[in-house]
Amino acid sequence: DAGITQSPRHKVTETGTPVTLRCHQTENHRYMYWYRQDPGHGLRLIHYSYGVKDTDKGEVSDGYSVSRSKTEDFLLTLESATSSQTSVYFCAISDPLPSDGTDTQYFGPGTRLTVL
Amino acid sequence: GENVEQHPSTLSVQEGDSAVIKCTYSDSASNYFPWYKQELGKRPQLIIDIRSNVGEKKDQRIAVTLNKTAKHFSLHITETQPEDSAVYFCAATFYTGTASKLTFGTGTRLQVTL
């Protein structure tokens, strides 16, 4: 597995509380992504980063914010957690090929978040 | 944006038989198509990928085919074994100008029975 860790691995929280998930990589990859995985939906992109302090929204970004102050760390914050944000969250990293922009994404171990 | 459809959602085969999973995509600009395998409680793991300038790629018992005209691609697993049981996801990548964004299919649960 690529050098990707996520913390915490499991979290239970209450509606309305803020939550921050951390993704840490040791591969020096330029791109980092946050996905959520829910039954029947596969993996859906929340936010991604293409460099330090460079981030953009994915398809399900409402209610989430991100920050990347260092190459190795990408944080996902739920400002006020809701029950609909109960999910498994995966971080991914990649380094696109200069030749055609294609890249292989490698996933972290995931964080299971439950919002009561 | 890109839309990826994956079929079937569940597939049961006997050990030794072949399994085929099919995906279609909507964005003709997509140029990279990876397949991931996810075992229960684990992270998705890349098993094979194909780029748009290639029609077929094989790696031992696994092969992927791509038809750009029809905008569909398929995963073929031959001589299936119990350890092939997992959920398989296809994905298609399109480049936004700043990053390549993967859109995933909804997954196929493959069960290999003895």
PDB file of C-alpha atoms in Angstrom:
ATOM      1  CA  ASP A   1       0.000   0.000   0.000  1.00  0.00           C
ATOM      2  CA  ALA A   2       1.078   3.537  -0.721  1.00  0.00           C
ATOM      3  CA  GLY A   3       2.149   5.535   2.330  1.00  0.00           C
ATOM      4  CA  ILE A   4      -1.237   6.953   3.204  1.00  0.00           C
ATOM      5  CA  THR A   5      -2.745   7.105   6.654  1.00  0.00           C
ATOM      6  CA  GLN A   6      -6.031   8.482   7.857  1.00  0.00           C
ATOM      7  CA  SER A   7      -7.034   9.557  11.341  1.00  0.00           C
ATOM      8  CA  PRO A   8      -9.137   8.840  13.162  1.00  0.00           C
ATOM      9  CA  ARG A   9     -10.129   5.451  11.745  1.00  0.00           C
ATOM     10  CA  HIS A  10     -13.456   5.473  13.543  1.00  0.00           C
ATOM     11  CA  LYS A  11     -15.448   8.322  15.028  1.00  0.00           C
ATOM     12  CA  VAL A  12     -18.880   8.713  16.543  1.00  0.00           C
ATOM     13  CA  THR A  13     -20.146  12.239  17.020  1.00  0.00           C
ATOM     14  CA  GLU A  14     -23.369  14.126  17.570  1.00  0.00           C
ATOM     15  CA  THR A  15     -25.346  16.275  15.162  1.00  0.00           C
ATOM     16  CA  GLY A  16     -24.137  19.854  15.097  1.00  0.00           C
ATOM     17  CA  THR A  17     -20.581  19.230  16.270  1.00  0.00           C
ATOM     18  CA  PRO A  18     -17.545  20.042  14.132  1.00  0.00           C
ATOM     19  CA  VAL A  19     -15.415  17.147  12.897  1.00  0.00           C
ATOM     20  CA  THR A  20     -12.008  17.128  11.214  1.00  0.00           C
ATOM     21  CA  LEU A  21     -10.561  14.136   9.411  1.00  0.00           C
ATOM     22  CA  ARG A  22      -6.901  13.983   8.527  1.00  0.00           C
ATOM     23  CA  CYS A  23      -5.119  12.388   5.604  1.00  0.00           C
ATOM     24  CA  HIS A  24      -1.352  12.082   5.706  1.00  0.00           C
ATOM     25  CA  GLN A  25       0.913  10.842   2.896  1.00  0.00           C
ATOM     26  CA  THR A  26       4.610  10.079   2.707  1.00  0.00           C
ATOM     27  CA  GLU A  27       4.751   9.729  -1.108  1.00  0.00           C
ATOM     28  CA  ASN A  28       5.151  13.433  -1.931  1.00  0.00           C
ATOM     29  CA  HIS A  29       2.261  13.166  -4.412  1.00  0.00           C
ATOM     30  CA  ARG A  30       0.931  16.445  -5.699  1.00  0.00           C
ATOM     31  CA  TYR A  31      -2.771  15.589  -5.751  1.00  0.00           C
ATOM     32  CA  MET A  32      -4.968  14.574  -2.854  1.00  0.00           C
ATOM     33  CA  TYR A  33      -8.665  13.749  -2.816  1.00  0.00           C
ATOM     34  CA  TRP A  34     -11.478  13.136  -0.336  1.00  0.00           C
ATOM     35  CA  TYR A  35     -14.274  10.718  -1.212  1.00  0.00           C
ATOM     36  CA  ARG A  36     -17.255   9.397   0.653  1.00  0.00           C
ATOM     37  CA  GLN A  37     -18.596   5.901   0.136  1.00  0.00           C
ATOM     38  CA  ASP A  38     -22.231   5.012   0.689  1.00  0.00           C
ATOM     39  CA  PRO A  39     -24.194   1.894  -0.282  1.00  0.00           C
ATOM     40  CA  GLY A  40     -25.613   2.197  -3.775  1.00  0.00           C
ATOM     41  CA  HIS A  41     -23.517   5.262  -4.623  1.00  0.00           C
ATOM     42  CA  GLY A  42     -20.011   3.961  -4.982  1.00  0.00           C
ATOM     43  CA  LEU A  43     -17.331   6.545  -4.260  1.00  0.00           C
ATOM     44  CA  ARG A  44     -18.176  10.203  -4.690  1.00  0.00           C
ATOM     45  CA  LEU A  45     -15.663  13.027  -4.770  1.00  0.00           C
ATOM     46  CA  ILE A  46     -16.049  15.682  -2.067  1.00  0.00           C
ATOM     47  CA  HIS A  47     -13.018  17.949  -2.595  1.00  0.00           C
ATOM     48  CA  TYR A  48      -9.587  17.661  -4.061  1.00  0.00           C
ATOM     49  CA  SER A  49      -6.275  19.479  -3.935  1.00  0.00           C
ATOM     50  CA  TYR A  50      -3.780  19.956  -6.750  1.00  0.00           C
ATOM     51  CA  GLY A  51      -1.116  21.601  -4.609  1.00  0.00           C
ATOM     52  CA  VAL A  52      -0.489  23.329  -1.310  1.00  0.00           C
ATOM     53  CA  LYS A  53      -3.352  25.774  -0.707  1.00  0.00           C
ATOM     54  CA  ASP A  54      -4.912  24.838  -4.070  1.00  0.00           C
ATOM     55  CA  THR A  55      -8.249  23.102  -3.656  1.00  0.00           C
ATOM     56  CA  ASP A  56     -11.462  22.662  -5.599  1.00  0.00           C
ATOM     57  CA  LYS A  57     -14.934  21.198  -5.126  1.00  0.00           C
ATOM     58  CA  GLY A  58     -16.135  17.779  -6.153  1.00  0.00           C
ATOM     59  CA  GLU A  59     -19.661  16.577  -6.808  1.00  0.00           C
ATOM     60  CA  VAL A  60     -20.816  16.416  -3.153  1.00  0.00           C
ATOM     61  CA  SER A  61     -19.012  19.328  -1.494  1.00  0.00           C
ATOM     62  CA  ASP A  62     -21.925  20.954   0.370  1.00  0.00           C
ATOM     63  CA  GLY A  63     -21.336  20.884   4.130  1.00  0.00           C
ATOM     64  CA  TYR A  64     -17.607  20.133   3.784  1.00  0.00           C
ATOM     65  CA  SER A  65     -14.482  22.266   3.682  1.00  0.00           C
ATOM     66  CA  VAL A  66     -10.837  21.313   3.185  1.00  0.00           C
ATOM     67  CA  SER A  67      -7.408  22.711   3.795  1.00  0.00           C
ATOM     68  CA  ARG A  68      -3.922  21.804   2.665  1.00  0.00           C
ATOM     69  CA  SER A  69      -1.107  23.759   4.261  1.00  0.00           C
ATOM     70  CA  LYS A  70       1.568  21.108   3.610  1.00  0.00           C
ATOM     71  CA  THR A  71       2.118  18.660   0.777  1.00  0.00           C
ATOM     72  CA  GLU A  72       1.680  15.692   3.078  1.00  0.00           C
ATOM     73  CA  ASP A  73      -1.537  16.675   4.869  1.00  0.00           C
ATOM     74  CA  PHE A  74      -5.076  17.173   3.601  1.00  0.00           C
ATOM     75  CA  LEU A  75      -7.806  17.947   6.133  1.00  0.00           C
ATOM     76  CA  LEU A  76     -11.541  17.486   5.684  1.00  0.00           C
ATOM     77  CA  THR A  77     -13.819  19.446   8.009  1.00  0.00           C
ATOM     78  CA  LEU A  78     -17.491  19.042   8.650  1.00  0.00           C
ATOM     79  CA  GLU A  79     -18.374  22.390  10.211  1.00  0.00           C
ATOM     80  CA  SER A  80     -21.645  21.141  11.719  1.00  0.00           C
ATOM     81  CA  ALA A  81     -22.110  17.409  11.252  1.00  0.00           C
ATOM     82  CA  THR A  82     -25.479  16.020  10.158  1.00  0.00           C
ATOM     83  CA  SER A  83     -26.792  12.457  10.098  1.00  0.00           C
ATOM     84  CA  SER A  84     -26.622  12.492   6.283  1.00  0.00           C
ATOM     85  CA  GLN A  85     -22.837  12.763   6.606  1.00  0.00           C
ATOM     86  CA  THR A  86     -22.615   9.339   8.248  1.00  0.00           C
ATOM     87  CA  SER A  87     -20.384   7.500   5.816  1.00  0.00           C
ATOM     88  CA  VAL A  88     -17.004   5.976   5.180  1.00  0.00           C
ATOM     89  CA  TYR A  89     -14.498   8.600   4.073  1.00  0.00           C
ATOM     90  CA  PHE A  90     -11.515   7.731   1.905  1.00  0.00           C
ATOM     91  CA  CYS A  91      -8.553   9.869   1.078  1.00  0.00           C
ATOM     92  CA  ALA A  92      -6.653   9.255  -2.145  1.00  0.00           C
ATOM     93  CA  ILE A  93      -3.393  10.513  -3.624  1.00  0.00           C
ATOM     94  CA  SER A  94      -2.005  10.683  -7.140  1.00  0.00           C
ATOM     95  CA  ASP A  95       0.696  12.199  -9.298  1.00  0.00           C
ATOM     96  CA  PRO A  96      -0.531  12.732 -12.876  1.00  0.00           C
ATOM     97  CA  LEU A  97       1.649  11.758 -15.787  1.00  0.00           C
ATOM     98  CA  PRO A  98       3.076  14.825 -17.540  1.00  0.00           C
ATOM     99  CA  SER A  99       2.497  13.128 -20.909  1.00  0.00           C
ATOM    100  CA  ASP A 100      -1.304  12.889 -20.822  1.00  0.00           C
ATOM    101  CA  GLY A 101      -2.523  14.058 -17.428  1.00  0.00           C
ATOM    102  CA  THR A 102      -3.757  10.594 -16.492  1.00  0.00           C
ATOM    103  CA  ASP A 103      -3.086   9.458 -12.984  1.00  0.00           C
ATOM    104  CA  THR A 104      -3.546   6.451 -10.768  1.00  0.00           C
ATOM    105  CA  GLN A 105      -5.200   7.188  -7.474  1.00  0.00           C
ATOM    106  CA  TYR A 106      -4.199   5.230  -4.382  1.00  0.00           C
ATOM    107  CA  PHE A 107      -6.517   5.095  -1.434  1.00  0.00           C
ATOM    108  CA  GLY A 108      -6.013   5.386   2.292  1.00  0.00           C
ATOM    109  CA  PRO A 109      -7.539   2.905   4.755  1.00  0.00           C
ATOM    110  CA  GLY A 110     -10.699   4.955   5.341  1.00  0.00           C
ATOM    111  CA  THR A 111     -12.465   6.593   8.270  1.00  0.00           C
ATOM    112  CA  ARG A 112     -15.852   5.371   9.420  1.00  0.00           C
ATOM    113  CA  LEU A 113     -17.855   8.345  10.689  1.00  0.00           C
ATOM    114  CA  THR A 114     -21.170   8.007  12.477  1.00  0.00           C
ATOM    115  CA  VAL A 115     -23.241  11.104  13.234  1.00  0.00           C
ATOM    116  CA  LEU A 116     -25.965  10.486  15.790  1.00  0.00           C
TER     117      LEU A 116
ATOM    118  CA  GLY B   1     -19.821  16.121 -15.783  1.00  0.00           C
ATOM    119  CA  GLU B   2     -18.970  12.491 -16.310  1.00  0.00           C
ATOM    120  CA  ASN B   3     -21.479   9.729 -15.638  1.00  0.00           C
ATOM    121  CA  VAL B   4     -20.445   6.081 -15.287  1.00  0.00           C
ATOM    122  CA  GLU B   5     -22.928   3.222 -15.267  1.00  0.00           C
ATOM    123  CA  GLN B   6     -21.896  -0.248 -14.118  1.00  0.00           C
ATOM    124  CA  HIS B   7     -23.616  -3.609 -14.568  1.00  0.00           C
ATOM    125  CA  PRO B   8     -24.482  -5.972 -13.057  1.00  0.00           C
ATOM    126  CA  SER B   9     -24.759  -4.845  -9.460  1.00  0.00           C
ATOM    127  CA  THR B  10     -24.316  -8.418  -8.237  1.00  0.00           C
ATOM    128  CA  LEU B  11     -22.752 -11.412  -9.947  1.00  0.00           C
ATOM    129  CA  SER B  12     -22.457 -14.970  -8.727  1.00  0.00           C
ATOM    130  CA  VAL B  13     -20.230 -17.471 -10.541  1.00  0.00           C
ATOM    131  CA  GLN B  14     -18.876 -20.902  -9.783  1.00  0.00           C
ATOM    132  CA  GLU B  15     -15.200 -21.327  -9.114  1.00  0.00           C
ATOM    133  CA  GLY B  16     -13.340 -21.732 -12.376  1.00  0.00           C
ATOM    134  CA  ASP B  17     -15.917 -19.889 -14.455  1.00  0.00           C
ATOM    135  CA  SER B  18     -15.384 -16.467 -16.011  1.00  0.00           C
ATOM    136  CA  ALA B  19     -16.882 -13.192 -14.807  1.00  0.00           C
ATOM    137  CA  VAL B  20     -17.570 -10.093 -16.881  1.00  0.00           C
ATOM    138  CA  ILE B  21     -18.434  -6.639 -15.556  1.00  0.00           C
ATOM    139  CA  LYS B  22     -19.436  -3.851 -17.929  1.00  0.00           C
ATOM    140  CA  CYS B  23     -19.317  -0.074 -17.653  1.00  0.00           C
ATOM    141  CA  THR B  24     -20.373   2.792 -19.875  1.00  0.00           C
ATOM    142  CA  TYR B  25     -19.275   6.401 -19.638  1.00  0.00           C
ATOM    143  CA  SER B  26     -20.680   9.631 -20.997  1.00  0.00           C
ATOM    144  CA  ASP B  27     -17.764  12.025 -21.527  1.00  0.00           C
ATOM    145  CA  SER B  28     -15.905  11.313 -24.757  1.00  0.00           C
ATOM    146  CA  ALA B  29     -12.938  13.287 -23.355  1.00  0.00           C
ATOM    147  CA  SER B  30     -12.295  10.619 -20.698  1.00  0.00           C
ATOM    148  CA  ASN B  31      -8.927   9.019 -21.315  1.00  0.00           C
ATOM    149  CA  TYR B  32      -8.131   6.755 -18.388  1.00  0.00           C
ATOM    150  CA  PHE B  33     -10.161   3.860 -17.008  1.00  0.00           C
ATOM    151  CA  PRO B  34      -9.050   2.089 -13.817  1.00  0.00           C
ATOM    152  CA  TRP B  35     -10.667  -0.845 -12.071  1.00  0.00           C
ATOM    153  CA  TYR B  36     -10.608  -1.227  -8.314  1.00  0.00           C
ATOM    154  CA  LYS B  37     -11.263  -4.217  -6.097  1.00  0.00           C
ATOM    155  CA  GLN B  38     -12.575  -3.663  -2.599  1.00  0.00           C
ATOM    156  CA  GLU B  39     -12.757  -6.408  -0.027  1.00  0.00           C
ATOM    157  CA  LEU B  40     -15.075  -6.056   2.943  1.00  0.00           C
ATOM    158  CA  GLY B  41     -13.870  -3.362   5.315  1.00  0.00           C
ATOM    159  CA  LYS B  42     -10.811  -2.575   3.196  1.00  0.00           C
ATOM    160  CA  ARG B  43      -9.714   0.228   0.917  1.00  0.00           C
ATOM    161  CA  PRO B  44     -10.236   0.103  -2.864  1.00  0.00           C
ATOM    162  CA  GLN B  45      -7.171  -1.395  -4.541  1.00  0.00           C
ATOM    163  CA  LEU B  46      -6.243  -0.840  -8.169  1.00  0.00           C
ATOM    164  CA  ILE B  47      -6.189  -4.132 -10.071  1.00  0.00           C
ATOM    165  CA  ILE B  48      -5.854  -3.015 -13.688  1.00  0.00           C
ATOM    166  CA  ASP B  49      -6.220   0.119 -15.775  1.00  0.00           C
ATOM    167  CA  ILE B  50      -6.357   1.087 -19.434  1.00  0.00           C
ATOM    168  CA  ARG B  51      -5.679   4.278 -21.320  1.00  0.00           C
ATOM    169  CA  SER B  52      -7.705   5.510 -24.255  1.00  0.00           C
ATOM    170  CA  ASN B  53      -5.012   4.757 -26.815  1.00  0.00           C
ATOM    171  CA  VAL B  54      -5.222   1.015 -26.023  1.00  0.00           C
ATOM    172  CA  GLY B  55      -8.058  -1.396 -26.833  1.00  0.00           C
ATOM    173  CA  GLU B  56      -7.194  -4.258 -24.502  1.00  0.00           C
ATOM    174  CA  LYS B  57      -4.879  -5.022 -21.617  1.00  0.00           C
ATOM    175  CA  LYS B  58      -4.231  -8.286 -19.790  1.00  0.00           C
ATOM    176  CA  ASP B  59      -2.616  -9.170 -16.494  1.00  0.00           C
ATOM    177  CA  GLN B  60      -2.688 -12.901 -15.772  1.00  0.00           C
ATOM    178  CA  ARG B  61      -6.353 -13.819 -15.162  1.00  0.00           C
ATOM    179  CA  ILE B  62      -7.625 -10.269 -15.507  1.00  0.00           C
ATOM    180  CA  ALA B  63      -8.247  -8.341 -18.710  1.00  0.00           C
ATOM    181  CA  VAL B  64      -9.882  -5.050 -19.585  1.00  0.00           C
ATOM    182  CA  THR B  65     -11.285  -4.031 -22.966  1.00  0.00           C
ATOM    183  CA  LEU B  66     -12.172  -0.534 -24.129  1.00  0.00           C
ATOM    184  CA  ASN B  67     -14.455   0.520 -26.963  1.00  0.00           C
ATOM    185  CA  LYS B  68     -14.066   4.296 -27.316  1.00  0.00           C
ATOM    186  CA  THR B  69     -16.637   4.580 -30.085  1.00  0.00           C
ATOM    187  CA  ALA B  70     -19.337   2.985 -27.983  1.00  0.00           C
ATOM    188  CA  LYS B  71     -17.950   4.499 -24.783  1.00  0.00           C
ATOM    189  CA  HIS B  72     -17.882   1.283 -22.844  1.00  0.00           C
ATOM    190  CA  PHE B  73     -15.250  -0.820 -21.140  1.00  0.00           C
ATOM    191  CA  SER B  74     -15.327  -4.208 -19.484  1.00  0.00           C
ATOM    192  CA  LEU B  75     -13.461  -6.244 -16.885  1.00  0.00           C
ATOM    193  CA  HIS B  76     -12.944  -9.933 -17.563  1.00  0.00           C
ATOM    194  CA  ILE B  77     -11.820 -12.370 -14.879  1.00  0.00           C
ATOM    195  CA  THR B  78     -11.047 -15.902 -16.008  1.00  0.00           C
ATOM    196  CA  GLU B  79     -10.699 -19.048 -13.884  1.00  0.00           C
ATOM    197  CA  THR B  80     -12.303 -17.342 -10.929  1.00  0.00           C
ATOM    198  CA  GLN B  81     -11.215 -18.269  -7.418  1.00  0.00           C
ATOM    199  CA  PRO B  82     -12.873 -17.708  -4.028  1.00  0.00           C
ATOM    200  CA  GLU B  83     -10.405 -14.898  -3.275  1.00  0.00           C
ATOM    201  CA  ASP B  84     -11.821 -12.981  -6.248  1.00  0.00           C
ATOM    202  CA  SER B  85     -14.986 -12.425  -4.202  1.00  0.00           C
ATOM    203  CA  ALA B  86     -15.207  -8.688  -3.567  1.00  0.00           C
ATOM    204  CA  VAL B  87     -16.833  -5.512  -4.832  1.00  0.00           C
ATOM    205  CA  TYR B  88     -15.397  -4.215  -8.082  1.00  0.00           C
ATOM    206  CA  PHE B  89     -15.594  -0.579  -9.182  1.00  0.00           C
ATOM    207  CA  CYS B  90     -14.944   0.843 -12.599  1.00  0.00           C
ATOM    208  CA  ALA B  91     -14.039   4.494 -13.050  1.00  0.00           C
ATOM    209  CA  ALA B  92     -13.471   7.021 -15.796  1.00  0.00           C
ATOM    210  CA  THR B  93     -11.221  10.047 -15.628  1.00  0.00           C
ATOM    211  CA  PHE B  94     -11.702  13.408 -17.221  1.00  0.00           C
ATOM    212  CA  TYR B  95      -9.191  16.222 -16.957  1.00  0.00           C
ATOM    213  CA  THR B  96     -10.556  19.544 -15.672  1.00  0.00           C
ATOM    214  CA  GLY B  97      -7.487  21.587 -16.569  1.00  0.00           C
ATOM    215  CA  THR B  98      -6.240  21.522 -12.996  1.00  0.00           C
ATOM    216  CA  ALA B  99      -6.786  17.907 -12.021  1.00  0.00           C
ATOM    217  CA  SER B 100      -7.972  14.561 -13.291  1.00  0.00           C
ATOM    218  CA  LYS B 101     -11.241  13.667 -11.603  1.00  0.00           C
ATOM    219  CA  LEU B 102     -12.348  10.070 -11.289  1.00  0.00           C
ATOM    220  CA  THR B 103     -16.033   9.238 -11.562  1.00  0.00           C
ATOM    221  CA  PHE B 104     -16.875   5.801 -10.216  1.00  0.00           C
ATOM    222  CA  GLY B 105     -19.511   3.296 -11.113  1.00  0.00           C
ATOM    223  CA  THR B 106     -21.752   2.058  -8.317  1.00  0.00           C
ATOM    224  CA  GLY B 107     -19.938  -1.261  -7.961  1.00  0.00           C
ATOM    225  CA  THR B 108     -20.453  -4.964  -8.682  1.00  0.00           C
ATOM    226  CA  ARG B 109     -20.482  -7.471  -5.867  1.00  0.00           C
ATOM    227  CA  LEU B 110     -18.847 -10.631  -7.188  1.00  0.00           C
ATOM    228  CA  GLN B 111     -19.423 -13.871  -5.327  1.00  0.00           C
ATOM    229  CA  VAL B 112     -17.386 -16.907  -6.351  1.00  0.00           C
ATOM    230  CA  THR B 113     -18.945 -20.095  -5.062  1.00  0.00           C
ATOM    231  CA  LEU B 114     -17.230 -23.446  -4.601  1.00  0.00           C
TER     232      LEU B 114
END
